[in-house]
Short mmCIF file of C-alpha atoms and ligand atoms in Angstrom, two decimals:
data_model
loop_
_atom_site.label_atom_id
_atom_site.label_comp_id
_atom_site.label_asym_id
_atom_site.label_seq_id
_atom_site.Cartn_x
_atom_site.Cartn_y
_atom_site.Cartn_z
CA MET A 1 26.64 9.15 4.17
CA LEU A 2 27.81 6.32 2.01
CA GLY A 3 24.66 4.20 2.50
CA ALA A 4 21.41 3.48 4.28
CA LYS A 5 19.01 0.62 5.09
CA VAL A 6 15.32 1.49 5.00
CA ILE A 7 12.27 -0.32 6.13
CA ALA A 8 9.43 -0.02 3.49
CA ARG A 9 6.11 -0.97 5.11
CA ALA A 10 3.02 -2.34 3.20
CA LYS A 11 -0.43 -0.75 3.52
CA LEU A 12 -3.95 -1.86 3.30
CA ASN A 13 -7.16 0.03 2.73
CA LEU A 14 -9.70 -0.09 5.57
CA PHE A 15 -11.93 1.98 3.23
CA LEU A 16 -11.49 2.75 -0.53
CA ASP A 17 -14.12 4.76 -2.30
CA VAL A 18 -13.32 5.38 -5.95
CA GLY A 19 -14.97 8.45 -7.56
CA LYS A 20 -15.12 9.65 -11.15
CA LYS A 21 -12.19 9.62 -13.62
CA ARG A 22 -10.50 12.95 -13.68
CA PRO A 23 -9.18 14.72 -16.91
CA ASP A 24 -5.63 13.53 -15.99
CA GLY A 25 -6.77 9.93 -16.14
CA TYR A 26 -6.62 9.25 -12.47
CA HIS A 27 -9.62 8.72 -10.15
CA GLU A 28 -10.67 10.82 -7.21
CA LEU A 29 -10.17 8.71 -4.16
CA ARG A 30 -11.35 8.69 -0.51
CA SER A 31 -9.55 6.15 1.51
CA ILE A 32 -8.58 5.22 5.11
CA MET A 33 -5.16 3.60 4.82
CA GLN A 34 -3.25 1.46 7.45
CA SER A 35 0.34 0.58 7.67
CA LEU A 36 1.40 -2.95 8.26
CA GLU A 37 4.43 -4.45 9.94
CA LEU A 38 4.85 -6.46 6.78
CA ALA A 39 7.79 -4.69 5.01
CA ASP A 40 10.55 -4.87 2.38
CA GLU A 41 14.11 -3.92 3.39
CA LEU A 42 16.07 -1.66 1.00
CA TYR A 43 19.83 -1.33 1.03
CA PHE A 44 21.36 1.79 -0.62
CA ARG A 45 24.85 2.65 -1.36
CA ARG A 46 26.77 5.43 -3.22
CA THR A 47 29.19 4.16 -5.79
CA ASP A 48 31.68 5.87 -8.08
CA GLY A 49 29.06 5.48 -10.91
CA SER A 50 31.02 2.73 -12.77
CA THR A 51 28.13 0.18 -12.47
CA GLY A 52 25.55 2.78 -13.62
CA ARG A 53 23.84 5.96 -12.48
CA ILE A 54 20.90 4.18 -10.77
CA VAL A 55 21.10 0.42 -10.40
CA VAL A 56 18.19 -1.52 -8.76
CA LYS A 57 18.31 -5.17 -7.93
CA CYS A 58 15.75 -7.42 -6.13
CA ASN A 59 15.53 -10.90 -4.66
CA GLU A 60 12.19 -11.50 -6.35
CA GLU A 61 12.44 -12.18 -10.04
CA ARG A 62 8.96 -10.72 -10.91
CA VAL A 63 10.19 -7.17 -9.71
CA PRO A 64 11.64 -5.12 -12.72
CA HIS A 65 15.18 -4.23 -12.25
CA GLY A 66 15.60 -1.16 -14.45
CA GLU A 67 13.71 2.10 -15.16
CA GLU A 68 10.26 0.54 -14.66
CA ASN A 69 11.03 0.00 -10.97
CA LEU A 70 9.34 2.60 -8.77
CA VAL A 71 12.53 2.92 -6.75
CA TYR A 72 14.33 3.91 -9.97
CA LYS A 73 11.68 6.56 -10.71
CA ALA A 74 11.81 7.84 -6.96
CA VAL A 75 15.63 8.36 -7.19
CA GLU A 76 15.25 10.12 -10.54
CA THR A 77 12.46 12.34 -9.16
CA PHE A 78 14.61 13.11 -6.08
CA TYR A 79 17.45 14.24 -8.25
CA ARG A 80 15.27 16.39 -10.37
CA LYS A 81 13.38 18.11 -7.61
CA THR A 82 16.38 18.70 -5.18
CA LYS A 83 18.98 19.43 -7.82
CA VAL A 84 21.34 17.41 -5.69
CA SER A 85 24.67 16.53 -7.46
CA GLU A 86 24.29 13.53 -9.52
CA GLU A 87 27.99 12.65 -9.45
CA GLY A 88 28.52 8.93 -8.93
CA GLY A 89 25.80 6.36 -8.65
CA ILE A 90 23.33 4.77 -6.45
CA GLU A 91 22.95 1.06 -6.03
CA VAL A 92 19.81 -0.43 -4.36
CA PHE A 93 19.02 -3.95 -3.37
CA ILE A 94 15.45 -4.68 -2.44
CA ASN A 95 14.83 -7.54 -0.08
CA LYS A 96 11.16 -8.18 -1.05
CA ARG A 97 8.64 -9.64 1.37
CA ILE A 98 5.62 -7.77 0.42
CA PRO A 99 3.69 -9.73 -2.24
CA VAL A 100 3.90 -8.25 -5.69
CA GLY A 101 0.82 -6.84 -7.51
CA ALA A 102 -1.50 -7.87 -4.52
CA GLY A 103 -2.84 -4.42 -3.47
CA LEU A 104 -0.39 -3.97 -0.51
CA ALA A 105 1.54 -1.03 -2.28
CA GLY A 106 4.74 -2.90 -2.19
CA GLY A 107 6.29 -0.91 -5.02
CA SER A 108 5.08 2.40 -3.59
CA ALA A 109 6.49 1.49 -0.23
CA ASP A 110 9.83 0.77 -1.74
CA ALA A 111 9.71 4.29 -3.69
CA ALA A 112 8.78 5.99 -0.35
CA ALA A 113 11.87 4.24 1.24
CA ALA A 114 14.05 5.43 -1.72
CA ILE A 115 12.97 9.08 -1.10
CA LEU A 116 13.90 8.73 2.68
CA ALA A 117 17.14 6.98 1.86
CA MET A 118 18.19 9.92 -0.64
CA ASN A 119 17.41 12.41 1.90
CA HIS A 120 19.42 10.57 4.48
CA ILE A 121 22.39 9.84 2.20
CA PHE A 122 22.76 13.41 0.90
CA GLU A 123 21.96 14.77 4.44
CA LEU A 124 19.56 17.34 3.08
CA GLY A 125 17.10 17.44 6.07
CA LEU A 126 14.10 18.04 3.91
CA THR A 127 10.72 18.75 5.62
CA THR A 128 7.97 16.17 5.50
CA ALA A 129 6.11 18.56 3.11
CA ALA A 130 9.08 18.58 0.66
CA LEU A 131 9.40 14.71 0.82
CA LEU A 132 5.67 14.39 0.22
CA ASP A 133 5.95 16.60 -2.83
CA ILE A 134 8.59 14.37 -4.29
CA ALA A 135 6.50 11.37 -3.43
CA SER A 136 3.35 12.60 -5.18
CA GLY A 137 5.28 12.80 -8.33
CA VAL A 138 6.23 9.07 -8.12
CA GLY A 139 2.95 7.26 -7.58
CA SER A 140 -0.48 7.47 -5.91
CA ASP A 141 0.28 5.47 -2.83
CA VAL A 142 3.78 6.84 -2.27
CA PRO A 143 2.80 9.73 -0.06
CA PHE A 144 0.88 7.64 2.39
CA CYS A 145 3.79 4.98 2.46
CA LEU A 146 6.14 7.77 3.44
CA VAL A 147 3.98 8.95 6.37
CA GLY A 148 2.34 5.72 7.35
CA GLY A 149 0.32 4.93 10.46
CA THR A 150 -3.36 5.43 9.95
CA ALA A 151 -4.52 8.25 7.73
CA VAL A 152 -7.49 9.58 5.49
CA VAL A 153 -6.14 9.79 1.96
CA THR A 154 -7.88 11.76 -0.78
CA GLY A 155 -7.23 13.40 -4.16
CA ARG A 156 -5.38 11.05 -6.43
CA GLY A 157 -3.72 9.81 -3.21
CA GLU A 158 -1.53 12.85 -2.54
CA LYS A 159 -3.49 14.45 0.24
CA VAL A 160 -2.58 12.42 3.45
CA GLU A 161 -4.27 13.58 6.78
CA SER A 162 -2.85 11.46 9.51
CA LEU A 163 -5.04 10.18 12.32
CA GLU A 164 -4.16 8.96 15.76
CA PRO A 165 -2.59 5.54 14.90
CA LEU A 166 -4.66 2.47 15.64
CA PRO A 167 -3.32 -0.21 18.04
CA CYS A 168 -1.42 -3.09 16.55
CA TYR A 169 -4.26 -5.37 15.67
CA HIS A 170 -3.25 -8.59 14.08
CA VAL A 171 -4.22 -9.29 10.46
CA VAL A 172 -4.06 -12.34 8.16
CA LEU A 173 -3.46 -11.68 4.49
CA ALA A 174 -4.60 -14.18 1.93
CA SER A 175 -3.94 -14.03 -1.79
CA SER A 176 -4.13 -16.15 -4.82
CA GLY A 177 -0.47 -15.04 -5.54
CA LEU A 178 -1.51 -13.79 -8.99
CA GLU A 179 -0.47 -10.34 -9.92
CA VAL A 180 -3.13 -7.80 -10.67
CA SER A 181 -2.70 -4.74 -12.89
CA THR A 182 -4.09 -1.79 -10.99
CA ALA A 183 -4.80 0.15 -14.24
CA GLU A 184 -6.82 -2.79 -15.58
CA VAL A 185 -8.96 -2.87 -12.32
CA TYR A 186 -9.64 0.91 -12.64
CA ARG A 187 -10.56 0.32 -16.30
CA ARG A 188 -13.05 -2.41 -15.19
CA PHE A 189 -14.34 -0.06 -12.47
CA ASP A 190 -15.16 2.54 -15.22
CA SER A 191 -17.27 0.06 -17.02
CA LEU A 192 -19.45 -0.90 -14.06
CA LEU A 193 -22.94 0.47 -14.04
CA ASP A 194 -24.21 2.37 -11.11
CA GLU A 195 -26.65 -0.36 -10.05
CA GLU A 196 -23.66 -2.69 -9.62
CA LEU A 197 -22.29 -0.57 -6.91
CA PRO A 198 -23.60 0.38 -3.42
CA SER A 199 -25.42 3.69 -3.28
CA SER A 200 -23.28 6.80 -2.58
CA LYS A 201 -25.39 7.34 0.56
CA GLU A 202 -24.59 3.92 1.88
CA ILE A 203 -20.84 4.46 1.14
CA GLU A 204 -21.04 7.83 2.74
CA ARG A 205 -22.55 6.39 5.86
CA LYS A 206 -19.83 3.62 6.05
CA PHE A 207 -17.09 6.19 5.79
CA ASP A 208 -18.47 8.41 8.53
CA SER A 209 -18.93 5.26 10.88
CA LEU A 210 -15.41 3.87 10.06
CA LEU A 211 -13.83 7.20 10.81
CA ASP A 212 -15.69 7.52 14.12
CA GLY A 213 -14.55 3.88 14.84
CA VAL A 214 -10.90 4.71 14.10
CA LYS A 215 -11.12 7.91 16.23
CA ILE A 216 -12.46 6.09 19.27
CA ARG A 217 -10.45 2.90 18.44
CA ASP A 218 -13.59 0.80 18.35
CA ILE A 219 -12.57 -2.35 16.45
CA GLY A 220 -16.28 -3.45 16.15
CA GLY A 221 -17.15 0.01 14.52
CA ILE A 222 -14.13 -0.34 12.16
CA SER A 223 -14.82 -3.87 11.16
CA ALA A 224 -18.47 -3.30 10.44
CA ASN A 225 -17.70 -0.61 8.00
CA LEU A 226 -14.79 -1.77 5.86
CA HIS A 227 -15.41 -1.01 2.20
CA ASN A 228 -13.59 -1.25 -1.07
CA SER A 229 -15.36 -0.09 -4.25
CA LEU A 230 -12.60 -1.94 -6.27
CA GLU A 231 -13.94 -5.25 -4.93
CA PHE A 232 -16.76 -4.81 -7.49
CA ALA A 233 -14.23 -4.63 -10.37
CA THR A 234 -11.68 -7.15 -9.45
CA LEU A 235 -10.86 -9.89 -11.84
CA GLN A 236 -10.83 -12.47 -8.96
CA LYS A 237 -14.08 -11.58 -7.46
CA ASP A 238 -15.04 -15.25 -6.67
CA LEU A 239 -11.72 -15.91 -4.98
CA VAL A 240 -11.97 -12.66 -2.89
CA GLU A 241 -15.46 -13.60 -1.79
CA GLU A 242 -14.33 -17.18 -0.91
CA TYR A 243 -11.34 -15.87 1.15
CA LYS A 244 -13.55 -13.37 2.94
CA LYS A 245 -16.24 -16.07 3.82
CA VAL A 246 -13.54 -18.62 5.05
CA ALA A 247 -11.85 -15.94 7.20
CA LYS A 248 -15.10 -14.88 8.89
CA PHE A 249 -16.19 -18.48 9.34
CA ALA A 250 -12.83 -19.12 10.97
CA GLY A 251 -13.30 -16.33 13.55
CA ALA A 252 -12.05 -13.18 11.94
CA ILE A 253 -13.81 -9.96 13.11
CA ALA A 254 -14.09 -8.80 9.48
CA ALA A 255 -12.40 -9.20 6.02
CA SER A 256 -12.09 -6.97 2.95
CA MET A 257 -9.85 -6.65 -0.17
CA THR A 258 -7.04 -4.18 -0.05
CA GLY A 259 -6.29 -1.72 -2.89
CA SER A 260 -6.94 -3.13 -6.39
CA GLY A 261 -6.51 -6.64 -4.96
CA PRO A 262 -6.47 -9.54 -5.12
CA CYS A 263 -5.16 -9.74 -1.61
CA VAL A 264 -7.78 -9.96 1.25
CA PHE A 265 -7.15 -9.01 4.73
CA ALA A 266 -8.85 -10.34 7.83
CA ILE A 267 -8.79 -8.47 11.05
CA VAL A 268 -8.53 -10.89 14.07
CA SER A 269 -8.88 -10.23 17.95
CA GLY A 270 -5.53 -11.90 18.88
CA LEU A 271 -2.77 -14.29 18.01
CA GLU A 272 -4.72 -17.48 18.67
CA GLU A 273 -7.50 -16.25 16.35
CA ALA A 274 -4.80 -15.25 13.77
CA ALA A 275 -3.56 -18.86 13.81
CA GLU A 276 -6.95 -20.28 13.41
CA VAL A 277 -7.81 -17.95 10.44
CA ALA A 278 -4.47 -18.68 8.84
CA TRP A 279 -4.92 -22.46 9.24
CA GLU A 280 -8.28 -22.41 7.54
CA LEU A 281 -7.35 -19.87 4.81
CA GLU A 282 -4.24 -22.01 3.93
CA LYS A 283 -6.60 -24.77 2.64
CA THR A 284 -7.72 -22.59 -0.25
CA ALA A 285 -5.37 -19.57 -0.56
CA PRO A 286 -1.81 -20.21 -2.01
CA LEU A 287 -0.32 -17.24 -0.21
CA ILE A 288 -0.93 -16.50 3.60
CA ILE A 289 0.91 -13.88 5.73
CA VAL A 290 0.17 -13.14 9.49
CA THR A 291 1.18 -9.58 10.35
CA SER A 292 -0.16 -6.65 12.30
CA PHE A 293 -1.09 -2.98 11.98
CA SER A 294 1.92 -0.68 12.30
CA GLU A 295 2.07 2.99 13.51
CA ARG A 296 4.91 3.90 11.00
CA GLY A 297 5.54 4.09 7.41
CA ALA A 298 8.93 4.03 5.68
CA GLN A 299 11.83 4.26 8.24
CA VAL A 300 15.57 4.65 8.05
CA SER A 301 16.99 1.85 10.05
CA THR A 302 19.99 2.71 12.22
O1 C5P B 1 -0.15 6.09 -9.41
P1 C5P B 1 0.02 4.73 -9.71
O2 C5P B 1 1.19 4.54 -10.70
O3 C5P B 1 0.18 3.82 -8.54
O4 C5P B 1 -1.31 4.15 -10.42
C1 C5P B 1 -1.38 3.06 -11.08
C2 C5P B 1 -2.69 3.14 -12.02
O5 C5P B 1 -3.88 3.05 -11.23
C3 C5P B 1 -2.75 4.39 -12.84
O6 C5P B 1 -2.20 4.27 -14.05
C4 C5P B 1 -4.29 4.47 -12.95
O7 C5P B 1 -4.65 3.72 -14.11
C5 C5P B 1 -4.84 3.89 -11.70
N1 C5P B 1 -5.09 4.90 -10.66
C6 C5P B 1 -6.28 5.69 -10.87
N2 C5P B 1 -6.57 6.66 -10.00
C7 C5P B 1 -5.86 6.78 -8.83
C8 C5P B 1 -4.75 5.99 -8.59
C9 C5P B 1 -4.47 4.98 -9.61
O8 C5P B 1 -6.96 5.63 -11.93
N3 C5P B 1 -6.20 7.70 -7.88
#
């Protein structure tokens, strides 16, 4: 194949419990992740290599173009792990729609899309297990972004256990638009004292109740048990609290921060409620997106 277009879906964390720091510097996680219809589009094409071995461009200036882009790392990792011939080059254009540095895994979604694109372009037909192995070498959220839907995610993020996907509930995203460094939020989390966090028993109870809610598709049970340990360490705690309060006041069933933030998501019962919540949040949050849950992760578009 000469090229591919791939849809890279964002994710949110219905639940994110962060454990102790491991010897490799990463934290042990337990999360329930959910894909969103909100997505970037990536356009790949093979070249003769005259423009470069891997060339990444994006319509959003805050996204790095070169080796720091996760798409670049994904293509490199793909070459290394599959030993596919590196003759010629790969050009990638990212049409970015997922807010950058917001906790929606935009970079990881693009990397997952790159792995799918490479498999498609080189017609390797790799198994999901092989693709996941490549994904886990690129970044913590990349394996989930590859599989998508609704899943329990553990380890550093590489263990993905898919659940029956949830219906396509509408969500309103609200963010300050400021980029947050994930590593910095984790560093702040490490400096929190035990008494600044909910008890592990309380977190355990929430996880079990949320998982039950997901399994029986009970939106009330899901909404009542949203949790994100990193909310306690975010640099924009006041804003996050404000957006959550406004969303709930405007009729959202529940609201929580996603990933390392600062984006807040509000689950609503229908389109009318989405409009009402978006209307109210717009008065305080510079960035608002209305989207919905998706049953899929990265997807080659035909
Ligand atoms: O894997 P990824 O590059 O997405 O992680 C970004 C940063 O987030 C890491 O450098 C690390 O500081 C932090 N992180 C962590 N534990 C995880 C995932 C991410 O400490 N399980």
